[in-house]
CSV table of C-alpha atoms and ligand atoms in Angstrom, one decimal:
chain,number,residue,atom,x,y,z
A,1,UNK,CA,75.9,92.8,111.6
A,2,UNK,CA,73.4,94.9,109.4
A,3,UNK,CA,72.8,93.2,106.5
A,4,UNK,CA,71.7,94.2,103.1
A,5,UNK,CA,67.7,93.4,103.9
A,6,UNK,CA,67.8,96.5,106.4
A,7,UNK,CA,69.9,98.7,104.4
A,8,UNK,CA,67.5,97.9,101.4
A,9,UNK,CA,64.4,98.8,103.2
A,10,UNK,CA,66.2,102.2,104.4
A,11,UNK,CA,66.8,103.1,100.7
A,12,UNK,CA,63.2,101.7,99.2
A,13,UNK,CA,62.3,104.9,101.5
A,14,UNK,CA,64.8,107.8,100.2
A,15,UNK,CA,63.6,109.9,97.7
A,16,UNK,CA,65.9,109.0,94.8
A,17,UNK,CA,65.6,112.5,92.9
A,18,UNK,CA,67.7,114.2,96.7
A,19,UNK,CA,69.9,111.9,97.3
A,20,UNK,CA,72.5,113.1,99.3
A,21,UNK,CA,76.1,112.6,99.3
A,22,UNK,CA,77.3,112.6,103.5
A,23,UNK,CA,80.5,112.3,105.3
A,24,UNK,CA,82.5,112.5,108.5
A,25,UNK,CA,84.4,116.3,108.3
A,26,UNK,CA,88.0,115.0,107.5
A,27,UNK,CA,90.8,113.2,105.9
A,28,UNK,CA,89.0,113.4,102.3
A,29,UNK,CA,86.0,114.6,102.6
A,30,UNK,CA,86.5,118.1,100.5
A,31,UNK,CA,87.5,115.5,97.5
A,32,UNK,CA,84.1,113.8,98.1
A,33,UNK,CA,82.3,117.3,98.6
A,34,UNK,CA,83.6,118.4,95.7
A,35,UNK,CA,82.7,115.3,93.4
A,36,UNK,CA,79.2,115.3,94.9
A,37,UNK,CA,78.9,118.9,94.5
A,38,UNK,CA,79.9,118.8,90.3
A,39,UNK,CA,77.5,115.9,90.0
A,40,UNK,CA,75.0,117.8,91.3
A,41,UNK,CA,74.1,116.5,95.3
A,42,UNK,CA,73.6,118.0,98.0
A,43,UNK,CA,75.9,117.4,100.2
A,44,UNK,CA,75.8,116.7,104.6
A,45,UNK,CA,78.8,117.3,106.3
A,46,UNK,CA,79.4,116.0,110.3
A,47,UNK,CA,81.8,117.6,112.2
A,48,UNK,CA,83.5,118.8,114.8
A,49,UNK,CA,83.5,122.6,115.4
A,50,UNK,CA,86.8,123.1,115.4
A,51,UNK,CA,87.1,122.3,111.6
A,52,UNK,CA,84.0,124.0,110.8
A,53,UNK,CA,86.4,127.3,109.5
A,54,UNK,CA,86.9,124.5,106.1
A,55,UNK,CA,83.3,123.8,105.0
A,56,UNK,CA,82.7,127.8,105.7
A,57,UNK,CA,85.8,129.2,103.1
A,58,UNK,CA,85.3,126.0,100.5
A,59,UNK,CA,81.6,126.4,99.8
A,60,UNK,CA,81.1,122.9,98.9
A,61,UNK,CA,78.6,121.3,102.3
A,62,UNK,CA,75.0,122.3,102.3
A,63,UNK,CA,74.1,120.9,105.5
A,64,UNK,CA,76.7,121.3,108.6
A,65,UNK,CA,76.4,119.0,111.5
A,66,UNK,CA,78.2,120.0,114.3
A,67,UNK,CA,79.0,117.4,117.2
A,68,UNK,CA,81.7,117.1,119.9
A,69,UNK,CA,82.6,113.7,118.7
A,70,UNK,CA,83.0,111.2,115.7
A,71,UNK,CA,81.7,109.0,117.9
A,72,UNK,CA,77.8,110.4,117.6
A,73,UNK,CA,77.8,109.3,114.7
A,74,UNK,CA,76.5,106.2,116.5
A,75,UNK,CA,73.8,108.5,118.1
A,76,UNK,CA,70.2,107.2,117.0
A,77,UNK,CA,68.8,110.6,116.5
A,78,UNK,CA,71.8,112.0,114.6
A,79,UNK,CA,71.4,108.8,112.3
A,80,UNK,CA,67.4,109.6,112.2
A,81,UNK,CA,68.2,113.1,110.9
A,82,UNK,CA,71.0,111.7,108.5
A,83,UNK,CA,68.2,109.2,106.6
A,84,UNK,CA,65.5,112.5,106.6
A,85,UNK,CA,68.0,114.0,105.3
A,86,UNK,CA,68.3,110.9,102.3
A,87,UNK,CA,72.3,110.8,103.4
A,88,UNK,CA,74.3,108.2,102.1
A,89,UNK,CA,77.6,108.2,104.3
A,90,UNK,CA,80.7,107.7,102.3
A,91,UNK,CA,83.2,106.0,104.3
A,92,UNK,CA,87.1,107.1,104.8
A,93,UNK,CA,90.1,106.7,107.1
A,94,UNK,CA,88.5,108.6,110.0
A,95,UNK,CA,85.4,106.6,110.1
A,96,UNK,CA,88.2,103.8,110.7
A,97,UNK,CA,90.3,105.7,112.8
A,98,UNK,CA,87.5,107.1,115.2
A,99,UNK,CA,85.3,104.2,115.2
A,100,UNK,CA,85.6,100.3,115.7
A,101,UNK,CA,84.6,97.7,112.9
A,102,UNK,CA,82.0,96.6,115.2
A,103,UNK,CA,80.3,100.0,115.6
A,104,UNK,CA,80.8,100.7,111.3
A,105,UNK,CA,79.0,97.1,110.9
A,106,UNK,CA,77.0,96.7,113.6
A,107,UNK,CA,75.3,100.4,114.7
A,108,UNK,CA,75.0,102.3,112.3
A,109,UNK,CA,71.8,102.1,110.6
A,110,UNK,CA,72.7,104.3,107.3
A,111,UNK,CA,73.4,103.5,104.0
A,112,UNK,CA,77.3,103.2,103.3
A,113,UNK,CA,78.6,103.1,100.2
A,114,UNK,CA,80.8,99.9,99.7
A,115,UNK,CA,80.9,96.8,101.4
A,116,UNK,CA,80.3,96.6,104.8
A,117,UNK,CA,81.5,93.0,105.2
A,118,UNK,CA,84.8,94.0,103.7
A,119,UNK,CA,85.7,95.8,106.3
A,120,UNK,CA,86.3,92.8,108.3
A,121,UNK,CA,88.9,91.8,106.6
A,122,UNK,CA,90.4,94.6,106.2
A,123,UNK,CA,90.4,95.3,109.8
A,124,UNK,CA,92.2,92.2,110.7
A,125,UNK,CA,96.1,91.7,109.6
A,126,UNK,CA,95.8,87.7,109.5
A,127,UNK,CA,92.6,87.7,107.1
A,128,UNK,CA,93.9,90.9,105.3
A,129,UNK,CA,96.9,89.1,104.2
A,130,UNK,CA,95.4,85.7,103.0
A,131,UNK,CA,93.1,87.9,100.6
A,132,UNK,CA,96.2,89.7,98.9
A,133,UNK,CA,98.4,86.8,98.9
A,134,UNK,CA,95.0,84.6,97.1
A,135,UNK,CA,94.9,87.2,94.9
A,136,UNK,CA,98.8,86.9,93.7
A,137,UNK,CA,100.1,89.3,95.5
A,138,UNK,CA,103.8,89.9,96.7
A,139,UNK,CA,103.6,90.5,100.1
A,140,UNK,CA,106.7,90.8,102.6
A,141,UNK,CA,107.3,87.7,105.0
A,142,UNK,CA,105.8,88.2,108.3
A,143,UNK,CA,107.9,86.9,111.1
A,144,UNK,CA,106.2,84.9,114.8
A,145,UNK,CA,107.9,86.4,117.6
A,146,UNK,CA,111.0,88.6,117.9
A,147,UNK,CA,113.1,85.8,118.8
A,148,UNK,CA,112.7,84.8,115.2
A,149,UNK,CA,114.5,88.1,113.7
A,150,UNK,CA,117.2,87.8,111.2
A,151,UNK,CA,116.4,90.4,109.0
A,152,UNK,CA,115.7,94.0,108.9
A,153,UNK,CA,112.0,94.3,110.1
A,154,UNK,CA,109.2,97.0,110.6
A,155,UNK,CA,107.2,96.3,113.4
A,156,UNK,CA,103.9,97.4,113.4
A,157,UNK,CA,101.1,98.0,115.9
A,158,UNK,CA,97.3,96.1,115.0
A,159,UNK,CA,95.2,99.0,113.9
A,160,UNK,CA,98.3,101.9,113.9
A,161,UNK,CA,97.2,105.5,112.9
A,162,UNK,CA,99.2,106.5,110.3
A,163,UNK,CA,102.5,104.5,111.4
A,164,UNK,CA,102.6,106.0,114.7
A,165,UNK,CA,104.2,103.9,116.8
A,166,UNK,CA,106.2,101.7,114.1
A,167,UNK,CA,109.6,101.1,114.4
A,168,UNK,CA,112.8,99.0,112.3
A,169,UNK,CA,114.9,96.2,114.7
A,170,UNK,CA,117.3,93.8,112.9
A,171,UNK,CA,117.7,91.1,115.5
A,172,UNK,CA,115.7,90.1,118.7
A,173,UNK,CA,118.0,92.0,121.0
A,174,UNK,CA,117.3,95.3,118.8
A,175,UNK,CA,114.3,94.7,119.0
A,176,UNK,CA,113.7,94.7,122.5
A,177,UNK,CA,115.7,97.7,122.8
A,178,UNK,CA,113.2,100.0,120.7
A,179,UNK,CA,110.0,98.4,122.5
A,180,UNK,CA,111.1,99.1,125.6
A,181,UNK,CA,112.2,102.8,124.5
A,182,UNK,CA,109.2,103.4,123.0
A,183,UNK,CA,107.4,102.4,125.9
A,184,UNK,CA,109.2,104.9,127.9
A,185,UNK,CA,108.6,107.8,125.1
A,186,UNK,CA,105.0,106.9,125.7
A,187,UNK,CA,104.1,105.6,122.0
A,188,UNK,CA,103.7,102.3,122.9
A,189,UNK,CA,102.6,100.0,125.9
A,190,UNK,CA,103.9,96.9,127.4
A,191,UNK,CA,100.4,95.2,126.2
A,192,UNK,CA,101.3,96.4,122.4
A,193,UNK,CA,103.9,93.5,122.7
A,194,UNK,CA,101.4,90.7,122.4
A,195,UNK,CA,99.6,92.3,119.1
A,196,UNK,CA,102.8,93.1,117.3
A,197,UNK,CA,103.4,92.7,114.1
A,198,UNK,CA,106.5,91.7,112.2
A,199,UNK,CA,107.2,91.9,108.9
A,200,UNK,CA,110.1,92.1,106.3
A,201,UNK,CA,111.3,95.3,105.8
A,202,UNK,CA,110.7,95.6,101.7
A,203,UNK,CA,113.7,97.9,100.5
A,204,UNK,CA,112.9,100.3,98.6
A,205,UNK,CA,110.4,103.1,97.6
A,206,UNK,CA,106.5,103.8,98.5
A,207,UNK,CA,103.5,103.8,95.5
A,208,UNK,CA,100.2,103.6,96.7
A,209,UNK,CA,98.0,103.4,93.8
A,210,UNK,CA,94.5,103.7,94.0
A,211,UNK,CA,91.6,102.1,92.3
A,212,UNK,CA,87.5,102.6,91.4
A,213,UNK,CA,85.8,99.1,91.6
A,214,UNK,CA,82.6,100.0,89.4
A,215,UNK,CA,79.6,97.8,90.6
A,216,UNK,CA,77.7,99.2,88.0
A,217,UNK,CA,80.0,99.6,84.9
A,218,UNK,CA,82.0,95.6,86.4
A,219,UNK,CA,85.0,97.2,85.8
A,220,UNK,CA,88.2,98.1,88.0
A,221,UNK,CA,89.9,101.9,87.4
A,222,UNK,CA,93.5,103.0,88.4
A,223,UNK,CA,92.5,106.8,88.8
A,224,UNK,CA,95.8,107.9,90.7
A,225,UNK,CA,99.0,107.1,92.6
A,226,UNK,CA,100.4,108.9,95.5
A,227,UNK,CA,103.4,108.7,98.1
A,228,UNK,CA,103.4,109.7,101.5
A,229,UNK,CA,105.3,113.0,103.0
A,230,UNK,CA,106.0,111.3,106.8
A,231,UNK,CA,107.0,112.5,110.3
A,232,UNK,CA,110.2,112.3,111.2
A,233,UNK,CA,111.4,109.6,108.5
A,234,UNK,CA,111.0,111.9,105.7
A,235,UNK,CA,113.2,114.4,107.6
A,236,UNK,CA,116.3,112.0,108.9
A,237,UNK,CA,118.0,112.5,105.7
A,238,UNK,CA,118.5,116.3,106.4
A,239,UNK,CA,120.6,115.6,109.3
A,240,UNK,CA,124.6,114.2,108.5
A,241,UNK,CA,125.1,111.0,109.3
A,242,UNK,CA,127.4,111.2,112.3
A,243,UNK,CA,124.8,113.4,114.3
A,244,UNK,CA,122.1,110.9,113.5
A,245,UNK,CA,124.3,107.9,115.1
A,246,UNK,CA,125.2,110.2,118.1
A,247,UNK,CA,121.6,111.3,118.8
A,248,UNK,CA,120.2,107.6,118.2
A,249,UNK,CA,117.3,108.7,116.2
A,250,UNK,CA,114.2,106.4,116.1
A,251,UNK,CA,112.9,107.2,112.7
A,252,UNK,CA,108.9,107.3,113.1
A,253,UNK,CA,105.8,107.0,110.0
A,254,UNK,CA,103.2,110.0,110.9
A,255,UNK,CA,101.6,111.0,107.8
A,256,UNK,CA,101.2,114.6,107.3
A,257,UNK,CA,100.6,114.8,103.7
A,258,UNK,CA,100.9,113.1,100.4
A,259,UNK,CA,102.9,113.7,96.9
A,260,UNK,CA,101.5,113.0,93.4
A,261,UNK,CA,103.1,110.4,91.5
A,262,UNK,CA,103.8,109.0,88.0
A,263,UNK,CA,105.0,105.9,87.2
A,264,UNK,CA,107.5,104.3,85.3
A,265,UNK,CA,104.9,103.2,82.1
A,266,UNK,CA,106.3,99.3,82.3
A,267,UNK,CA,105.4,99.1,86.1
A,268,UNK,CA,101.3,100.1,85.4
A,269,UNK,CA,100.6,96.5,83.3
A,270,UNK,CA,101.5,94.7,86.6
A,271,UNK,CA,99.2,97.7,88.9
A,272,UNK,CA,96.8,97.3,87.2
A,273,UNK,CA,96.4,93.4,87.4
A,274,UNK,CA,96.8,93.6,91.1
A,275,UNK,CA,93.9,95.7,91.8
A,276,UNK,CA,91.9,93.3,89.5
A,277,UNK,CA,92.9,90.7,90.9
A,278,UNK,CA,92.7,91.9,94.7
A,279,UNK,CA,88.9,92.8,93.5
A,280,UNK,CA,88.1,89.2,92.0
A,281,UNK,CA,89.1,87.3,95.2
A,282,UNK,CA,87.2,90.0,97.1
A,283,UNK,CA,83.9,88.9,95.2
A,284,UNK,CA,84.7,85.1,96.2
A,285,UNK,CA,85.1,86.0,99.7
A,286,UNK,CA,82.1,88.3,99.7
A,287,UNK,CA,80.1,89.3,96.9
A,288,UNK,CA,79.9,91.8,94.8
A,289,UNK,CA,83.8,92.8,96.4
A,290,UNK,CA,85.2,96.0,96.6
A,291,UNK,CA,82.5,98.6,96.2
A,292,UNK,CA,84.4,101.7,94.8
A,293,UNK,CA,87.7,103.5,95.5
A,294,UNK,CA,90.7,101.7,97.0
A,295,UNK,CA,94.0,101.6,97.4
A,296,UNK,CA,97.1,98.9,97.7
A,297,UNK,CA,100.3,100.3,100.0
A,298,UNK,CA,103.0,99.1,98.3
A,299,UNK,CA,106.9,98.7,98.2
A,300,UNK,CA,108.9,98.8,94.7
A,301,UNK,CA,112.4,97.6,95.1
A,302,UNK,CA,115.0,98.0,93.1
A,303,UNK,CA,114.6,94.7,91.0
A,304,UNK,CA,111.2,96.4,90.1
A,305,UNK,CA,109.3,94.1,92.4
A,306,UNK,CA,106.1,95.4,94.0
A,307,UNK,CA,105.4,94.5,97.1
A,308,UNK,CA,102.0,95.4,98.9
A,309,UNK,CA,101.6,95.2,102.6
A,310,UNK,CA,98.7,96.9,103.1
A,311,UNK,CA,95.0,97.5,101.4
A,312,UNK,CA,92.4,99.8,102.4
A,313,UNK,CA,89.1,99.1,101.2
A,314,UNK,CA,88.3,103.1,101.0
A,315,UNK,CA,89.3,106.4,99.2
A,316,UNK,CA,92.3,107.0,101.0
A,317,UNK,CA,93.4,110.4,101.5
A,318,UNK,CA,96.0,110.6,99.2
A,319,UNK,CA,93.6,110.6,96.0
A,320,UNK,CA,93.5,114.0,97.5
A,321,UNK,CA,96.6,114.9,95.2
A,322,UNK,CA,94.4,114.2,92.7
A,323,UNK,CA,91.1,116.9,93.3
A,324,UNK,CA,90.8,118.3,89.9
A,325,UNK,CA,92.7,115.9,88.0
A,326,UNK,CA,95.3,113.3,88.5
A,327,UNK,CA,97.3,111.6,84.6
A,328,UNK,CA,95.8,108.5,85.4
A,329,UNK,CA,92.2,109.3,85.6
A,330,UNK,CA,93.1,112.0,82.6
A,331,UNK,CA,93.6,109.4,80.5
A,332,UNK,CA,90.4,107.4,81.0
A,333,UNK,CA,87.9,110.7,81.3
A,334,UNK,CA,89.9,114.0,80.3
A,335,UNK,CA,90.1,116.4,82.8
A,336,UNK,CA,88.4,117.1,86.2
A,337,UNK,CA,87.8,113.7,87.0
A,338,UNK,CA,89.1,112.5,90.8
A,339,UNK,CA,87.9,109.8,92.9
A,340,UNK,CA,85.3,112.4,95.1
A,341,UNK,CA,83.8,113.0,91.4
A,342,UNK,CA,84.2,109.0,90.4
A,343,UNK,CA,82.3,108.3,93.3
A,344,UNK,CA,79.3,110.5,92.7
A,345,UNK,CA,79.7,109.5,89.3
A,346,UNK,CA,79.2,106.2,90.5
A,347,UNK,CA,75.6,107.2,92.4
A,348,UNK,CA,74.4,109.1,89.1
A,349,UNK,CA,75.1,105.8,87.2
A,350,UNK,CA,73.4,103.5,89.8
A,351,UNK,CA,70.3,105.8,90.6
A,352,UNK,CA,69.6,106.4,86.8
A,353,UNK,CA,69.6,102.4,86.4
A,354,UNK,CA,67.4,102.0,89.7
A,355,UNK,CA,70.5,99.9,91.4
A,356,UNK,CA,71.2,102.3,93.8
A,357,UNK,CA,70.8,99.4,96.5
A,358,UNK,CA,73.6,97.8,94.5
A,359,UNK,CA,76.5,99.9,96.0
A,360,UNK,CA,75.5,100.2,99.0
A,361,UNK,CA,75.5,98.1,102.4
B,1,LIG,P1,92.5,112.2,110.7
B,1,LIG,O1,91.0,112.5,110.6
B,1,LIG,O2,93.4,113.2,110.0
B,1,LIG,O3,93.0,111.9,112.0
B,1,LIG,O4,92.8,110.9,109.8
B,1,LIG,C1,92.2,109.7,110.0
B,1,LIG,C2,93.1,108.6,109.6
B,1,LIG,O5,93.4,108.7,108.2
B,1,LIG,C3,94.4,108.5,110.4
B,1,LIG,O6,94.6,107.1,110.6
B,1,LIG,C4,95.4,109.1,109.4
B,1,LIG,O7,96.6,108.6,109.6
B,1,LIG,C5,94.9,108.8,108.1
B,1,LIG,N1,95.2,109.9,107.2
B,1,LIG,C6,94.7,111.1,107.3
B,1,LIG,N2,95.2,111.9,106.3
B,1,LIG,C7,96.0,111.1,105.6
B,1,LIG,C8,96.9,111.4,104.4
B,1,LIG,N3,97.0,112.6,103.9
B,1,LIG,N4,97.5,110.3,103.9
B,1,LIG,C9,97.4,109.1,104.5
B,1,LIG,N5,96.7,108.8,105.6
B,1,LIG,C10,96.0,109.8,106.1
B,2,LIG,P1,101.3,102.4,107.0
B,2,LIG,O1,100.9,103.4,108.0
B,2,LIG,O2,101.0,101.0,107.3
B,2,LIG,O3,100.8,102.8,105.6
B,2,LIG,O4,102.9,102.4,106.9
B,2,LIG,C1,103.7,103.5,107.4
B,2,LIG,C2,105.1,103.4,106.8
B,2,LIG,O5,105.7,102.2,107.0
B,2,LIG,C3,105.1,103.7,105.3
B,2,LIG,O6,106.1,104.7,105.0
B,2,LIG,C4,105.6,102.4,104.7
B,2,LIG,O7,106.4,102.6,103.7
B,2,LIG,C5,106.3,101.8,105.8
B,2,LIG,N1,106.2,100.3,105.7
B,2,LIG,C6,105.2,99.6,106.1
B,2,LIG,N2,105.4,98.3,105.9
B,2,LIG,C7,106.6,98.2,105.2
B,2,LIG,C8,107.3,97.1,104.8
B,2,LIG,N3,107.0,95.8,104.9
B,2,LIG,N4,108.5,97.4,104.2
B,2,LIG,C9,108.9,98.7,104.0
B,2,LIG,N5,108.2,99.7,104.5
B,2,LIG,C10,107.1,99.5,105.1
């Protein structure tokens, strides 16, 4: 695993006056563009040349890199030009998707920003979930094997992209059913059964609010909250009930966008607390914690519980909702402040208090 000593000596060599804010082409990378770009640096933008047509109408990259995969992003000489170029990579959900925790930890010799060792336990379900329920979070029960189905369930594929592949059984025999159909459609194979996951099916409605863990200020910031616009859940209710019985629709969780949300003012007290919280035990398990933006995936029922099944330790793509301002971070900054902004608000900070090795790993 690289370590902080390597990183360190990669950054000891940058020019600190062009630093340069660099990403993978994708999921929120014209948020983190832009931030870099109104904070004044340069900015380095990898990708594939299909997706060029974005960085060419939004005139926010100065440097395009144009490969054939994520996947050279592992390449030696790409990384060579990356540090010339003084790049510090800012990770997101396609540096995830497109590459394994091993290669994000072990091969690639640029600075990140955040904590590299997080990322294993965020990768893995079991360790994921004794960090949020150590920090006092609700979580819903997670079941052993089908056979052990009473309830209504989501079952959930290690490592999923964007819910593909998740399905809802409410007893073993149920269960069984869907696998074995969703084998057939192709979303899923026999393997999958031994990495399944099962957990409680939390009734009720989606807020995923996401957070700014400041290294440099030690403070945690709720910036903005977003829900998820999904493929083909999100569009069951259009069809009348009888039809969706007779065609035995399996509703499915691909994301294809994101909605802004508010919340009811009583819930924040309680959001807030959890990302604190899910940011203290993080500096227990591995010092200094979450290194800026992140978000918990949670559940509100309707007893106003909050249930979180998920964290990433990243800007997720729905702070996206938020590029020019979301209320949330309106209310800490004024206007135009967004978590691709925070974050380069976050480098200014560090590189004007000589801590720049502080953020990153
Ligand atoms: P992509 O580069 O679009 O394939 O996205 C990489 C990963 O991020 C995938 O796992 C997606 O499911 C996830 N992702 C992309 N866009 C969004 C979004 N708007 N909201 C939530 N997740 C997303
Ligand atoms: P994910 O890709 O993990 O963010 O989840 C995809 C979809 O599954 C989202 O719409 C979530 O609301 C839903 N989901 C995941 N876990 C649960 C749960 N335990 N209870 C209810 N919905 C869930």
């Amino acid at each position: 695993m690289i370590g902080s000593p390597e990183i360190g000596k990669i950054i000891e060599k940058y020019d600190q006056n062009k630093i340069a804010i660099g990403t993978l082409g994708s999921h929120s990378s014209l948020n983190i563009f832009k931030g870099a770009k109104e904070e004044g640096f340069r900015t380095v933008c990898i990708c594939k040349e299909k997706d060029a047509i974005m960085y060419q109408k939004y005139p926010l990259v100065d440097e395009l890199i144009i490969v054939k995969d994520f996947t050279e992003l592992l390449n030696e000489k790409l990384q060579e030009r990356l540090r010339k170029l003084n790049v510090v990579l800012i990770p997101h959900g396609s540096f995830t998707a497109y590459l394994s925790t091993e290669e994000l930890t072990d091969s690639l010799m640029v600075p990140m920003f955040g904590n590299r060792q997080l990322l294993k336990w965020e990768a893995n379900r079991k360790s994921q979930e004794d960090w949020l329920r150590q920090a006092g979070l609700k979580l819903p029960a997670t079941l052993k094997t089908p056979e052990d189905i009473d309830r209504l369930i989501i079952a959930k594929l290690q490592g999923a992209k964007g819910g593909r592949g998740y399905f809802l059984a409410n007893s073993s025999e149920n269960f069984y059913k869907q696998f074995n159909e969703m084998v057939k459609r192709g979303m899923l194979t026999q393997d999958d059964l031994l990495c399944i996951h099962l957990q409680e099916y939390a009734l009720g409605v989606n807020v995923y609010p996401s957070y700014f863990s400041s290294i440099i200020n030690d403070d945690v910031e709720m910036l903005c909250i977003d829900r998820r616009y999904e493929s083909a859940v999100d569009s069951i209710g259009k069809i009348p009930a009888c039809q969706q019985l007779e065609i035995d629709i399996n509703p499915t969780y691909t994301v294809v966008g994101n909605f802004p949300i508010v919340l009811r003012e009583s819930l924040l007290p309680e959001i807030m607390r959890m990302g604190e919280n899910v940011h203290k035990k993080a500096r227990e398990l591995s010092p200094p914690g979450i290194i800026g933006p992140f978000c918990l995936e949670t559940v509100i029922t309707d007893d106003l519980k909050i249930f979180t099944f998920e964290i990433s330790a990243r800007i997720v793509a729905g702070t996206n909702v938020g590029i020019g301002t979301s209320p949330y971070a309106y209310l800490k900054y004024g206007a135009n402040m967004y978590m691709g902004r925070r974050i380069a608000m976050e480098f200014k900070d560090a590189i004007k208090k000589k801590r720049l090795q502080d953020i990153v790993a």
